[in-house]
Amino acid sequence: MAECGRVDSNTSHTMDKSITLPPDEIFRNLENAKRFAIDIGGSLTKLAYYSTVQHKVAKVRSFDHTAKEAAGDKLYEISMQEEVTARLHFIKFENAYIETCLDFIKDHLVNTETKVIKATGGGAHKFKELIERKLGLKVDKEDEMTCLIKGCNFVLRNIPHEAFVYAKHADSEFRFQTTNPDIFPYLLVNIGSGVSIVKVESEDKFERIGGSSIGGGTFWGLGALLTKTKRFDELLQLASKGQHASVDMLVKDIYGGSYGYLGLTGDLIASSFGKSATADKEFSKEDMAKSLLHMISNDIGQLACLYAKLHNLSRVYFGGFFIRGHPVTMHTITYSINFFTKGEVQALFLRHEGYLGAIGAFLKGAEEDNPNQYSWGENYAGSSGLMSVSPDMNPMQRARSGTFDMLEMDRLERQLVNLPLLQDPSSYIPDTVDLTEDAPAREYWLYCFEEALDGVVKRAVASQPDMPEAALRAEKFRQKYRHKLQTLRQQPFAYGSLTVRSLLDTREHCLNEFNFPDPYSKIKQRENDIALKYYQKAVKSLDELSWEEKQFALVRGVLAGNVFDWGAKAVSEPAFMPLGGQTDFCIFFFIPLSERPWLVDSYDQWLERLKGPPHKCALFFVDNSGVDIILGVMPFVRELLSRGTEVVLASNSGPALNDVTNGELQILTERIAAMDPVIEAGLREDRLLLVQSGSSSPCLDLSRLDKVLAMVVRERQTDLVIIEGMGRAIHTNYYAMLSCESLKMAVIKNSWLADRLGGKLFSVVFKYEVPVGKPNKDCGAFSPC
């Protein structure tokens, strides 16, 4: 532990004398830092560094099955291996702490390779000597605007739900935007001491097209003169409590009401500080601060509108020291933009706008590594969330975040891109329900995930029986994830839109943080071994059916197999029940499915489609291990191959719950091919491909898929997409519109969700869709079948 003392003795404001800097929370993985960048503004320092992170991964390796197998032989072995990956760390703190923070970094720095620290921002010159003396690194200054644009491009490309619209009076104040593959052109309005307005046309092409000397420095300076308050955040706090109408002259003060002829409402500000010229009274600090904030925000908003209209731009991002996530500032700018453009221009804010300069400076120093050739993902386990805009909500946490704020991003092993078959990538939203806007759903799912914590901890410990310290790590995981859930209960918008997917992903990130890469590995291994024993019997029973009976049995098999999901509260451990002598292979295990008509039932249309010509290529996003993949999906795939359809099986790149991973699927498919000539021929003739999806989540984001998978989809002219499972087809992608036929299959294994959808536990969703306007000769219609 290190104590960070107060440095700036000339400051007049009150500040804590010390701050605790635990190295495992604030400057994480500092001992493996390789490269640094720093952005020093007037009051805040933003430090960026790149490090290598060593963590455990679960690897599977096939046993040699050439010799005759013993009854208890396992299909594959699981081993825990060390793997090194890259991580970006961004930390924001007040300049008053910079000297002791530099001391802390120096004391914990071990393996850095660089001799240079990239620096940007107005304070880079002021603190140059201090940085060089403390860290022994040469300060290399970078252009502030170039860094800003590089940082902005980076977060817009790599962080889903980075940008948001602020709607003060809506049920959810924050409305997050989906990642748009085409981010250019846009207008960046950076509000620091003054205002710079930049038109950004491409990765490296941008132009400062305007600006203003009236910006954050103006608010701070005039605010200090008017209120005698010296701290910027204290001014914002005063403004949040003030009534600007006490100081500003409104339209109704002049005309007695609205000025309808010109379309001016009575509450519109006619003259900022207009009443102070004639009223013979003292005005409160709060009211003056509010009036000043309105005046400057309105001015900036109008200026941004004029430049946006002049250059025909509809997206305007606001960033810089002035914004600070403050509600009055964001609301006033948004109101101004909407008023002057009649809604044609959108005011957008950024979750990580404070880091743009530091990110850009880091990227400038890392160009030889070409960081843009990778995709990056936010690590929820190590990132601070966006704080509440309410000054009264959770004040302890707000004060903590005001001191140190963190963003961590992990380098992904592959580039992630859109599924080429998305009908409109710019409007695609993966998640079915936004929990930030649905309070009852939010409360239920937060409770559900917290209630499940004991089971997850137990499973994590059981997955590592030979590691005595596993219980301690599991307890740390429990504390961290519970803290995240508590944060999200208070601030559901902390990491963007709150969804079931983000809750699951946060849990996976926290598990990985404490070296539990695959808590369900042994369960999956056991289920795969058992299910394989029934594969040939299942296929044989299917082949004895009539054609129509077989098609229904195949669908029912996929649905029944998908019931066994360790991520679902209602599902207990599978109990295999081979009865023998029956025609439907589903009798090999217990299947509590509802009878037809199902909750969503397009089966008849699907059956009619199967009577037509075969699809050219089917992309199948698979779900669970064991019964699901082996006795459900593989017989379905076998039938598609027999019809002459090529099949691409897309499975997770990394573990999540009991979902089958690409490594496991490779082994399973080889084993099935040894028993099944149809699968064997599919592999040998390159008509059956196994490709990783690029995801390590129980849910599915079709805008972030492995680039290799996207290439295969294009090359194979894929004309059918099949998505199975509650996480992939209900929690996500239920409303996803594709440019080809799609089939979404799932069993509702959550009673609350089933009730929400108007069904019962184990209700079935079988949703076959054809793009609107696309002729389907087999359905005889131009609308979805």
XYZ file of C-alpha atoms in Angstrom, residues 62-765:
704
model
C -7.846 -35.254 -27.751
C -6.738 -38.646 -26.466
C -5.475 -41.226 -28.932
C -8.463 -43.439 -29.662
C -6.798 -45.731 -32.190
C -6.482 -48.502 -29.634
C -9.548 -50.279 -28.335
C -11.170 -48.066 -25.707
C -11.766 -49.073 -22.144
C -15.234 -48.470 -20.773
C -14.192 -45.475 -18.706
C -11.983 -43.744 -21.285
C -12.572 -40.019 -21.640
C -12.815 -38.328 -25.023
C -10.296 -35.579 -24.259
C -8.211 -34.194 -21.446
C -8.402 -30.695 -19.963
C -5.313 -28.821 -18.863
C -4.792 -25.388 -17.347
C -2.109 -23.446 -19.182
C -0.579 -20.000 -18.792
C -1.230 -17.551 -21.600
C 0.045 -14.023 -22.151
C -2.276 -11.395 -23.618
C -2.108 -7.628 -24.087
C -4.080 -5.096 -22.086
C -4.454 -1.321 -22.214
C -4.873 0.548 -18.919
C -6.168 4.107 -18.627
C -6.258 5.895 -15.276
C -7.612 9.364 -14.544
C -6.739 11.319 -11.403
C -6.443 14.889 -10.172
C -3.227 16.785 -10.928
C -2.775 17.442 -7.214
C -1.819 13.778 -6.825
C 0.583 13.578 -9.775
C 3.889 13.640 -7.863
C 3.062 10.831 -5.472
C 1.430 8.818 -8.261
C 4.633 9.109 -10.279
C 6.556 7.906 -7.224
C 4.177 4.976 -6.945
C 4.678 4.078 -10.618
C 8.443 4.315 -10.288
C 8.446 2.023 -7.223
C 6.354 -0.648 -8.961
C 7.781 -0.407 -12.464
C 9.831 -3.485 -13.296
C 9.877 -4.596 -16.911
C 9.240 -1.533 -19.047
C 10.913 -1.662 -22.462
C 10.422 1.957 -23.426
C 12.671 4.936 -22.710
C 10.084 7.464 -23.889
C 6.684 8.546 -22.602
C 4.336 10.149 -25.118
C 2.698 13.254 -23.682
C -0.081 15.576 -24.763
C -2.321 18.217 -23.201
C -1.622 21.691 -21.867
C 0.119 20.377 -18.747
C 2.637 18.240 -20.634
C 5.109 21.144 -20.694
C 4.427 22.168 -17.098
C 5.142 18.699 -15.688
C 7.798 17.651 -18.238
C 10.752 17.980 -15.869
C 8.904 16.258 -13.007
C 7.952 13.262 -15.205
C 11.456 12.848 -16.602
C 13.024 13.082 -13.147
C 10.584 10.722 -11.448
C 10.294 8.039 -14.126
C 13.599 8.375 -15.919
C 11.724 8.519 -19.224
C 12.130 11.129 -21.952
C 8.931 13.128 -22.523
C 7.992 13.220 -26.206
C 5.168 15.689 -26.855
C 2.417 14.912 -29.377
C -0.061 17.273 -31.002
C -3.120 17.551 -28.797
C -5.737 17.622 -31.552
C -4.222 14.684 -33.436
C -4.264 12.629 -30.238
C -7.835 13.642 -29.522
C -9.088 12.483 -32.936
C -7.135 9.219 -32.789
C -8.595 8.509 -29.368
C -12.127 9.333 -30.470
C -11.910 7.067 -33.528
C -10.532 4.272 -31.360
C -13.312 4.294 -28.745
C -16.054 4.638 -31.366
C -14.719 1.564 -33.174
C -13.897 -0.632 -30.205
C -16.303 0.101 -27.344
C -19.964 -0.798 -27.858
C -22.315 1.704 -26.235
C -19.546 4.292 -26.087
C -21.706 7.109 -27.427
C -24.998 8.156 -25.880
C -27.802 10.660 -26.174
C -28.748 12.404 -22.938
C -32.501 12.693 -22.348
C -33.097 14.399 -19.008
C -36.813 13.695 -18.612
C -36.899 10.189 -20.099
C -37.271 7.019 -18.010
C -33.611 6.338 -18.762
C -31.445 9.459 -18.945
C -28.916 7.689 -21.151
C -29.740 6.235 -24.555
C -26.692 4.413 -25.808
C -25.877 4.069 -29.479
C -24.909 0.837 -31.150
C -21.498 0.622 -32.773
C -21.772 1.839 -36.352
C -19.235 0.276 -38.720
C -19.043 3.565 -40.620
C -18.152 6.239 -38.074
C -17.177 8.962 -40.579
C -17.800 11.811 -41.102
C -18.589 13.447 -37.782
C -18.126 16.724 -35.938
C -16.133 16.723 -32.715
C -16.735 19.672 -30.419
C -13.979 19.603 -27.821
C -14.718 21.895 -24.897
C -11.649 22.609 -22.821
C -10.641 26.061 -21.684
C -11.917 27.207 -25.069
C -13.790 25.342 -27.800
C -12.351 23.603 -30.861
C -14.695 22.346 -33.575
C -13.189 19.642 -35.768
C -14.582 17.954 -38.852
C -13.367 14.355 -39.001
C -13.593 12.690 -42.418
C -11.406 9.581 -42.062
C -8.884 7.914 -39.783
C -6.188 10.497 -40.570
C -8.092 13.310 -42.272
C -9.524 16.013 -40.060
C -9.726 19.803 -40.043
C -10.339 22.379 -37.340
C -13.147 24.345 -38.925
C -13.970 26.672 -36.055
C -13.951 27.353 -32.368
C -14.642 29.834 -29.634
C -12.820 31.467 -26.748
C -15.964 30.989 -24.646
C -15.616 27.546 -23.117
C -14.847 25.709 -19.904
C -12.261 28.274 -18.867
C -14.872 30.982 -19.247
C -17.292 29.146 -16.989
C -14.565 28.512 -14.436
C -13.169 32.060 -14.559
C -16.452 33.975 -14.512
C -17.854 31.500 -12.007
C -14.955 32.123 -9.668
C -15.476 35.895 -9.942
C -19.228 35.646 -9.352
C -19.283 33.041 -6.571
C -15.738 33.127 -5.113
C -15.697 29.363 -5.698
C -12.347 28.182 -7.045
C -12.991 24.517 -7.867
C -14.602 23.548 -11.153
C -16.557 20.638 -9.701
C -17.863 22.849 -6.876
C -19.156 25.284 -9.501
C -20.982 22.436 -11.233
C -22.408 21.368 -7.884
C -23.679 24.897 -7.257
C -25.198 25.017 -10.749
C -27.064 21.753 -10.185
C -28.892 23.366 -7.225
C -29.612 26.753 -8.806
C -32.652 28.335 -10.519
C -31.477 30.227 -13.584
C -34.836 32.009 -14.037
C -34.020 34.099 -10.977
C -31.147 35.679 -12.909
C -32.008 35.197 -16.602
C -34.628 37.269 -18.393
C -37.116 34.895 -20.070
C -39.395 35.464 -23.050
C -42.393 35.579 -20.711
C -40.696 38.298 -18.648
C -40.810 40.506 -21.749
C -44.054 39.438 -23.448
C -46.039 38.080 -20.534
C -46.027 34.619 -22.066
C -44.847 32.879 -25.198
C -44.157 34.679 -28.473
C -46.201 32.354 -30.648
C -45.648 34.209 -33.914
C -41.913 33.415 -33.741
C -42.377 30.035 -32.098
C -40.737 31.080 -28.836
C -41.984 29.525 -25.603
C -42.348 31.630 -22.477
C -39.614 29.737 -20.602
C -36.994 30.374 -23.289
C -34.048 32.515 -22.172
C -34.266 35.912 -23.857
C -31.256 37.410 -22.095
C -28.692 35.596 -19.952
C -28.203 37.498 -16.675
C -30.828 39.958 -17.966
C -32.532 40.407 -14.585
C -29.313 41.225 -12.788
C -29.137 44.603 -14.537
C -32.435 45.866 -13.148
C -33.234 43.823 -10.048
C -32.105 45.510 -6.840
C -31.229 42.358 -4.875
C -28.501 39.856 -4.169
C -28.466 36.700 -6.276
C -27.488 33.338 -4.817
C -24.285 31.615 -5.884
C -26.334 28.648 -7.064
C -28.570 30.754 -9.323
C -25.627 32.661 -10.828
C -23.701 29.418 -11.483
C -26.781 27.897 -13.152
C -27.320 30.941 -15.338
C -23.662 30.989 -16.343
C -23.679 27.299 -17.201
C -26.808 27.739 -19.327
C -25.321 30.736 -21.125
C -22.107 28.988 -22.110
C -23.744 25.633 -22.919
C -26.369 27.305 -25.131
C -23.692 29.300 -26.920
C -21.613 26.183 -27.605
C -24.704 24.246 -28.723
C -25.737 26.941 -31.195
C -22.202 27.227 -32.540
C -22.048 23.454 -33.048
C -25.396 23.540 -34.876
C -24.238 26.186 -37.305
C -21.079 24.246 -38.203
C -22.945 20.949 -38.456
C -25.509 22.460 -40.847
C -22.804 24.275 -42.827
C -20.893 21.024 -43.397
C -23.984 18.792 -43.718
C -23.110 16.623 -40.705
C -25.748 14.876 -38.594
C -23.531 13.463 -35.826
C -21.900 15.821 -33.340
C -19.810 14.390 -30.497
C -19.109 16.585 -27.493
C -16.100 15.987 -25.309
C -13.534 17.686 -23.155
C -12.964 18.931 -19.641
C -16.179 21.014 -19.596
C -18.635 18.111 -19.998
C -17.582 15.878 -17.081
C -20.849 13.901 -17.393
C -22.707 16.788 -15.787
C -26.487 16.629 -16.398
C -27.172 20.365 -16.725
C -24.369 20.759 -19.255
C -25.471 17.785 -21.354
C -29.153 18.706 -21.161
C -28.556 22.327 -22.170
C -26.345 21.403 -25.108
C -28.852 18.749 -26.226
C -31.752 21.180 -25.929
C -29.846 23.799 -27.906
C -28.969 21.344 -30.684
C -32.572 20.097 -30.933
C -33.994 23.619 -30.885
C -31.806 25.084 -33.603
C -31.808 22.034 -35.945
C -35.369 20.788 -35.270
C -33.972 17.341 -34.492
C -31.940 16.958 -37.703
C -28.610 16.944 -35.830
C -27.914 14.624 -32.921
C -25.930 15.678 -29.856
C -23.846 12.707 -28.714
C -21.658 12.324 -25.640
C -18.980 9.743 -24.865
C -18.597 7.478 -21.843
C -14.805 7.782 -21.990
C -14.394 11.284 -23.388
C -11.880 12.082 -20.656
C -9.463 9.483 -22.032
C -9.439 10.480 -25.714
C -6.149 12.419 -25.577
C -4.345 9.734 -23.564
C -5.580 6.997 -25.897
C -4.463 8.980 -28.934
C -1.036 9.694 -27.449
C -0.619 6.012 -26.663
C -1.591 5.036 -30.211
C 0.966 7.503 -31.590
C 3.649 5.763 -29.561
C 2.499 2.287 -30.563
C 2.206 2.747 -34.318
C 4.982 0.227 -34.965
C 2.753 -2.406 -33.317
C -0.174 -1.342 -35.499
C -2.789 -1.588 -32.727
C -5.553 -0.836 -35.230
C -5.095 -4.263 -36.809
C -6.656 -5.813 -33.703
C -10.029 -5.497 -32.095
C -10.214 -4.513 -28.453
C -12.835 -5.126 -25.815
C -13.627 -3.314 -22.585
C -12.718 -5.376 -19.534
C -15.650 -4.834 -17.178
C -13.750 -6.400 -14.264
C -11.137 -3.616 -14.293
C -13.075 -0.575 -15.505
C -14.880 2.056 -13.487
C -18.430 2.650 -14.617
C -20.005 5.894 -15.753
C -21.056 7.589 -12.542
C -24.538 8.757 -11.721
C -25.315 12.275 -12.910
C -27.337 12.862 -9.792
C -25.187 14.696 -7.221
C -27.165 13.072 -4.396
C -26.977 9.484 -5.615
C -24.359 7.260 -4.025
C -22.115 10.164 -2.902
C -19.411 7.880 -1.464
C -18.889 6.150 -4.786
C -19.113 9.423 -6.697
C -16.324 10.914 -4.547
C -14.227 7.778 -5.040
C -14.601 7.959 -8.793
C -13.821 11.662 -8.773
C -10.396 10.777 -7.403
C -9.461 7.795 -9.567
C -11.245 6.468 -12.593
C -10.164 3.501 -14.716
C -10.683 1.970 -18.134
C -9.169 -1.342 -19.182
C -9.248 -2.861 -22.641
C -8.090 -6.326 -23.651
C -6.613 -7.065 -27.039
C -8.641 -9.729 -28.778
C -6.855 -12.387 -30.775
C -8.873 -11.695 -33.891
C -10.479 -8.809 -35.711
C -14.213 -8.550 -35.111
C -16.576 -7.381 -37.837
C -20.281 -7.372 -38.729
C -22.046 -10.476 -39.955
C -22.358 -9.673 -43.687
C -25.949 -10.935 -43.629
C -27.249 -8.217 -41.294
C -29.977 -6.372 -43.181
C -28.950 -2.979 -41.774
C -25.785 -3.044 -39.616
C -26.260 0.581 -38.540
C -29.619 -0.166 -36.888
C -28.792 -3.636 -35.532
C -29.270 -3.948 -31.762
C -28.156 -7.312 -30.353
C -30.157 -7.205 -27.131
C -33.880 -7.819 -26.901
C -34.483 -5.876 -23.667
C -32.649 -2.803 -22.393
C -32.718 -3.155 -18.605
C -31.819 0.504 -18.117
C -35.300 1.328 -19.439
C -37.201 -1.580 -17.882
C -37.102 -1.277 -14.087
C -39.026 -4.483 -13.199
C -36.878 -6.557 -15.558
C -33.728 -4.908 -14.231
C -34.614 -5.670 -10.620
C -35.458 -9.274 -11.446
C -32.268 -10.028 -13.359
C -29.986 -8.297 -10.846
C -31.608 -10.353 -8.109
C -31.337 -13.488 -10.240
C -27.606 -13.045 -10.862
C -26.895 -12.244 -7.233
C -28.862 -15.271 -6.070
C -26.873 -17.488 -8.453
C -23.509 -16.329 -7.068
C -23.128 -19.144 -4.526
C -23.608 -21.754 -7.223
C -21.072 -20.103 -9.531
C -18.505 -19.924 -6.710
C -19.070 -23.592 -5.878
C -18.697 -24.573 -9.527
C -15.509 -22.509 -9.905
C -13.853 -24.204 -6.916
C -14.940 -27.662 -8.090
C -13.371 -27.066 -11.509
C -9.903 -26.794 -9.915
C -9.763 -29.592 -7.287
C -5.955 -29.738 -7.335
C -5.500 -26.062 -6.511
C -5.851 -25.407 -2.754
C -5.970 -21.606 -3.215
C -8.996 -21.872 -5.554
C -11.432 -21.248 -2.677
C -9.726 -17.949 -1.794
C -9.761 -16.797 -5.417
C -13.404 -17.797 -5.728
C -14.275 -15.706 -2.687
C -12.508 -12.695 -4.230
C -14.514 -13.280 -7.403
C -17.721 -13.332 -5.351
C -16.874 -9.993 -3.705
C -15.929 -8.318 -6.961
C -18.946 -9.467 -8.948
C -21.330 -8.643 -6.092
C -19.830 -5.139 -5.980
C -20.430 -4.810 -9.734
C -24.068 -5.867 -9.272
C -24.507 -3.329 -6.484
C -23.047 -0.608 -8.689
C -25.411 -1.565 -11.526
C -28.385 -1.521 -9.173
C -27.568 2.125 -8.330
C -26.278 3.091 -11.781
C -27.678 0.737 -14.428
C -26.027 2.785 -17.204
C -22.514 2.395 -15.720
C -21.171 0.325 -18.649
C -23.616 1.346 -21.332
C -26.997 -0.292 -21.832
C -27.605 -2.838 -19.088
C -28.703 -6.171 -20.552
C -28.700 -9.837 -19.627
C -25.762 -10.134 -22.020
C -23.716 -7.475 -20.219
C -24.454 -9.094 -16.839
C -23.236 -12.445 -18.163
C -20.167 -10.909 -19.800
C -19.257 -9.021 -16.619
C -19.446 -12.284 -14.698
C -17.174 -14.011 -17.225
C -14.675 -11.129 -17.013
C -14.628 -11.354 -13.210
C -14.144 -15.140 -13.321
C -11.206 -14.723 -15.686
C -9.790 -12.012 -13.457
C -9.334 -14.600 -10.711
C -8.109 -17.391 -12.996
C -11.305 -19.366 -13.447
C -11.276 -19.558 -17.245
C -13.718 -22.467 -17.571
C -15.620 -23.455 -14.397
C -17.829 -25.835 -16.387
C -14.991 -27.707 -18.125
C -15.409 -30.977 -16.225
C -19.208 -30.900 -16.515
C -18.924 -30.412 -20.278
C -16.405 -33.227 -20.525
C -18.686 -35.637 -18.678
C -21.793 -34.653 -20.664
C -19.965 -34.967 -23.990
C -18.686 -38.442 -23.086
C -22.183 -39.628 -22.116
C -24.012 -38.095 -25.091
C -21.596 -39.642 -27.615
C -22.632 -43.109 -26.458
C -26.170 -42.457 -27.735
C -25.328 -40.796 -31.051
C -25.527 -43.867 -33.298
C -28.728 -45.072 -31.657
C -30.266 -41.624 -32.115
C -29.344 -41.483 -35.810
C -30.633 -45.008 -36.376
C -33.998 -44.179 -34.803
C -34.258 -41.054 -36.983
C -33.550 -42.944 -40.184
C -36.433 -45.305 -39.442
C -38.977 -42.476 -39.521
C -40.972 -41.192 -42.478
C -39.683 -37.951 -44.021
C -42.186 -35.666 -42.266
C -41.829 -37.473 -38.936
C -38.063 -37.155 -39.251
C -38.133 -33.382 -39.828
C -40.240 -32.846 -36.719
C -38.058 -35.197 -34.667
C -34.948 -33.280 -35.766
C -36.400 -29.954 -34.669
C -37.679 -31.442 -31.440
C -34.249 -32.946 -30.873
C -32.519 -29.570 -31.152
C -35.054 -28.017 -28.788
C -34.885 -30.886 -26.302
C -31.098 -30.866 -26.325
C -31.075 -27.141 -25.694
C -33.067 -27.625 -22.486
C -29.929 -28.859 -20.731
C -28.293 -25.551 -20.037
C -26.277 -24.935 -16.895
C -26.890 -21.232 -17.293
C -30.600 -21.736 -16.611
C -31.902 -21.786 -13.060
C -34.744 -24.217 -13.820
C -32.506 -26.909 -15.292
C -31.026 -29.627 -13.134
C -28.290 -32.022 -14.128
C -29.365 -34.091 -17.158
C -30.758 -37.515 -16.345
C -30.291 -39.762 -19.369
C -33.141 -42.221 -19.752
C -32.537 -44.680 -22.622
C -35.768 -46.558 -23.023
C -35.048 -48.459 -26.210
C -37.383 -49.606 -28.946
C -38.886 -46.148 -29.563
C -38.839 -44.238 -32.857
C -38.028 -40.757 -31.607
C -34.450 -40.386 -30.378
C -35.631 -37.716 -27.941
C -36.624 -40.530 -25.572
C -32.942 -40.909 -24.698
C -33.265 -38.086 -22.182
C -35.956 -36.278 -20.274
C -37.535 -33.457 -22.286
C -40.157 -31.260 -20.588
C -41.180 -29.436 -23.802
C -44.552 -27.831 -24.372
C -46.801 -29.281 -27.063
C -47.686 -27.444 -30.251
C -48.828 -24.869 -30.998
C -45.677 -23.425 -29.463
C -45.313 -19.939 -28.031
C -43.839 -18.834 -31.365
C -44.569 -21.442 -33.996
C -43.420 -21.194 -37.632
C -42.782 -24.920 -37.944
C -45.396 -25.501 -40.667
C -43.797 -22.788 -42.840
C -40.360 -24.327 -42.220
C -41.631 -27.759 -43.252
C -43.055 -26.315 -46.473
C -39.732 -24.643 -47.181
C -37.930 -27.984 -46.788
C -40.065 -29.408 -49.590
C -38.404 -26.904 -51.922
C -34.804 -26.795 -53.200
C -32.014 -27.112 -50.630
C -30.239 -24.097 -49.224
C -26.781 -23.460 -50.594
C -25.091 -22.924 -47.225
C -26.355 -22.800 -43.648
C -24.566 -20.890 -40.883
C -25.430 -22.517 -37.542
C -24.592 -20.702 -34.289
C -24.451 -23.561 -31.790
C -24.986 -23.409 -28.037
C -24.425 -26.003 -25.297
C -22.123 -28.988 -24.937
C -23.327 -32.534 -24.381
C -26.869 -33.484 -25.393
C -27.429 -30.191 -27.226
C -24.561 -30.316 -29.698
C -24.252 -34.119 -30.039
C -27.850 -35.411 -30.001
C -29.606 -32.217 -31.074
C -27.482 -30.197 -33.466
C -25.404 -32.893 -35.178
C -28.371 -34.964 -36.449
C -29.918 -31.704 -37.745
C -26.605 -30.854 -39.483
C -26.464 -34.386 -40.884
C -29.874 -33.866 -42.513
C -28.826 -30.540 -44.049
C -25.706 -32.163 -45.491
C -27.795 -35.021 -46.888
C -29.994 -32.444 -48.653
C -26.918 -30.984 -50.363
C -26.568 -27.928 -48.108
C -23.115 -26.892 -46.951
C -22.928 -26.182 -43.211
C -20.757 -23.791 -41.216
C -20.839 -24.480 -37.475
C -19.938 -21.349 -35.507
C -19.006 -21.966 -31.881
C -17.491 -19.856 -29.121
C -13.802 -18.989 -29.335
C -13.553 -19.090 -25.543
C -15.510 -20.726 -22.699
C -18.772 -19.364 -21.306
C -20.977 -21.438 -19.006
C -21.426 -24.894 -20.579
C -21.350 -23.630 -24.166
C -19.294 -25.766 -26.509
C -16.050 -24.098 -27.607
C -14.416 -24.399 -31.000
C -11.625 -26.542 -29.540
C -14.127 -28.959 -28.001
C -16.274 -29.029 -31.143
C -13.290 -30.004 -33.301
C -12.710 -33.082 -31.128
C -16.407 -33.993 -30.907
C -16.934 -33.693 -34.650
C -13.918 -35.879 -35.424
C -15.279 -38.517 -33.064
C -18.758 -38.345 -34.602
C -17.253 -38.539 -38.091
C -15.646 -41.844 -37.114
C -19.160 -43.180 -36.429
C -21.136 -41.414 -39.172
C -20.227 -41.520 -42.883
C -22.401 -38.459 -43.627
C -20.466 -36.266 -41.186
C -17.177 -37.820 -42.291
C -17.909 -37.051 -45.957
C -18.953 -33.507 -45.053
C -15.597 -32.866 -43.382
C -13.567 -34.613 -46.072
C -15.313 -32.803 -48.941
C -15.110 -29.431 -47.179
C -18.917 -29.147 -47.014
C -18.884 -29.055 -43.204
C -16.750 -26.319 -41.666
C -16.075 -25.565 -38.016
C -15.300 -21.881 -37.467
C -14.953 -19.940 -34.244
C -17.364 -17.066 -33.752
C -14.916 -14.717 -32.010
C -17.198 -14.626 -28.947
C -16.666 -15.839 -25.388
C -20.184 -15.032 -24.249
C -23.359 -17.065 -23.698
C -25.083 -14.437 -25.856
C -24.333 -13.362 -29.422
C -23.489 -9.976 -30.896
C -23.676 -10.266 -34.689
C -21.785 -6.979 -35.062
C -18.649 -8.425 -33.400
C -17.805 -11.701 -35.120
C -14.509 -13.217 -36.191
C -13.414 -11.726 -39.513
C -12.595 -15.242 -40.784
C -16.190 -16.308 -40.153
C -17.472 -13.278 -42.077
C -15.218 -14.191 -45.015
C -16.490 -17.785 -45.013
C -20.104 -16.557 -44.970
C -19.454 -14.437 -48.061
C -17.439 -17.053 -49.930
C -20.019 -19.802 -49.321
C -22.933 -17.551 -50.335
C -24.740 -18.391 -47.123
C -28.510 -18.219 -47.496
C -29.705 -19.615 -44.138
C -28.727 -18.589 -40.606
C -29.726 -20.826 -37.685
C -29.441 -19.513 -34.129
C -30.279 -21.742 -31.173
C -30.511 -21.173 -27.468
C -32.103 -18.728 -25.039
C -28.994 -16.542 -24.805
C -28.425 -16.278 -28.558
C -31.979 -16.303 -29.896
C -34.086 -14.790 -27.061
C -31.916 -12.499 -24.909
C -30.136 -11.460 -28.109
C -31.119 -11.456 -31.792
C -34.809 -12.122 -31.287
C -35.550 -9.060 -33.430
C -32.402 -9.230 -35.590
C -33.250 -8.654 -39.246
C -31.150 -10.627 -41.722
C -30.893 -10.405 -45.497
C -31.392 -14.173 -45.854
C -33.677 -16.791 -44.348
C -33.212 -17.362 -40.638
C -34.311 -19.904 -38.064
C -34.293 -19.084 -34.350
C -34.927 -21.947 -31.939
C -35.024 -21.859 -28.151
C -36.718 -23.264 -25.075
C -37.655 -20.739 -22.381
C -35.931 -22.102 -19.276
C -36.745 -19.192 -16.978
C -40.241 -18.975 -15.481
C -40.146 -15.169 -15.083
C -39.151 -14.698 -18.731
C -41.724 -17.251 -19.894
C -44.422 -15.328 -18.031
C -43.141 -12.050 -19.528
C -43.498 -13.534 -23.022
C -46.958 -14.901 -22.310
C -45.971 -18.552 -22.010
C -44.995 -21.149 -19.435
C -41.739 -22.707 -18.346
C -40.235 -24.759 -21.187
C -42.297 -22.930 -23.803
C -40.825 -23.212 -27.280
C -39.820 -20.444 -29.660
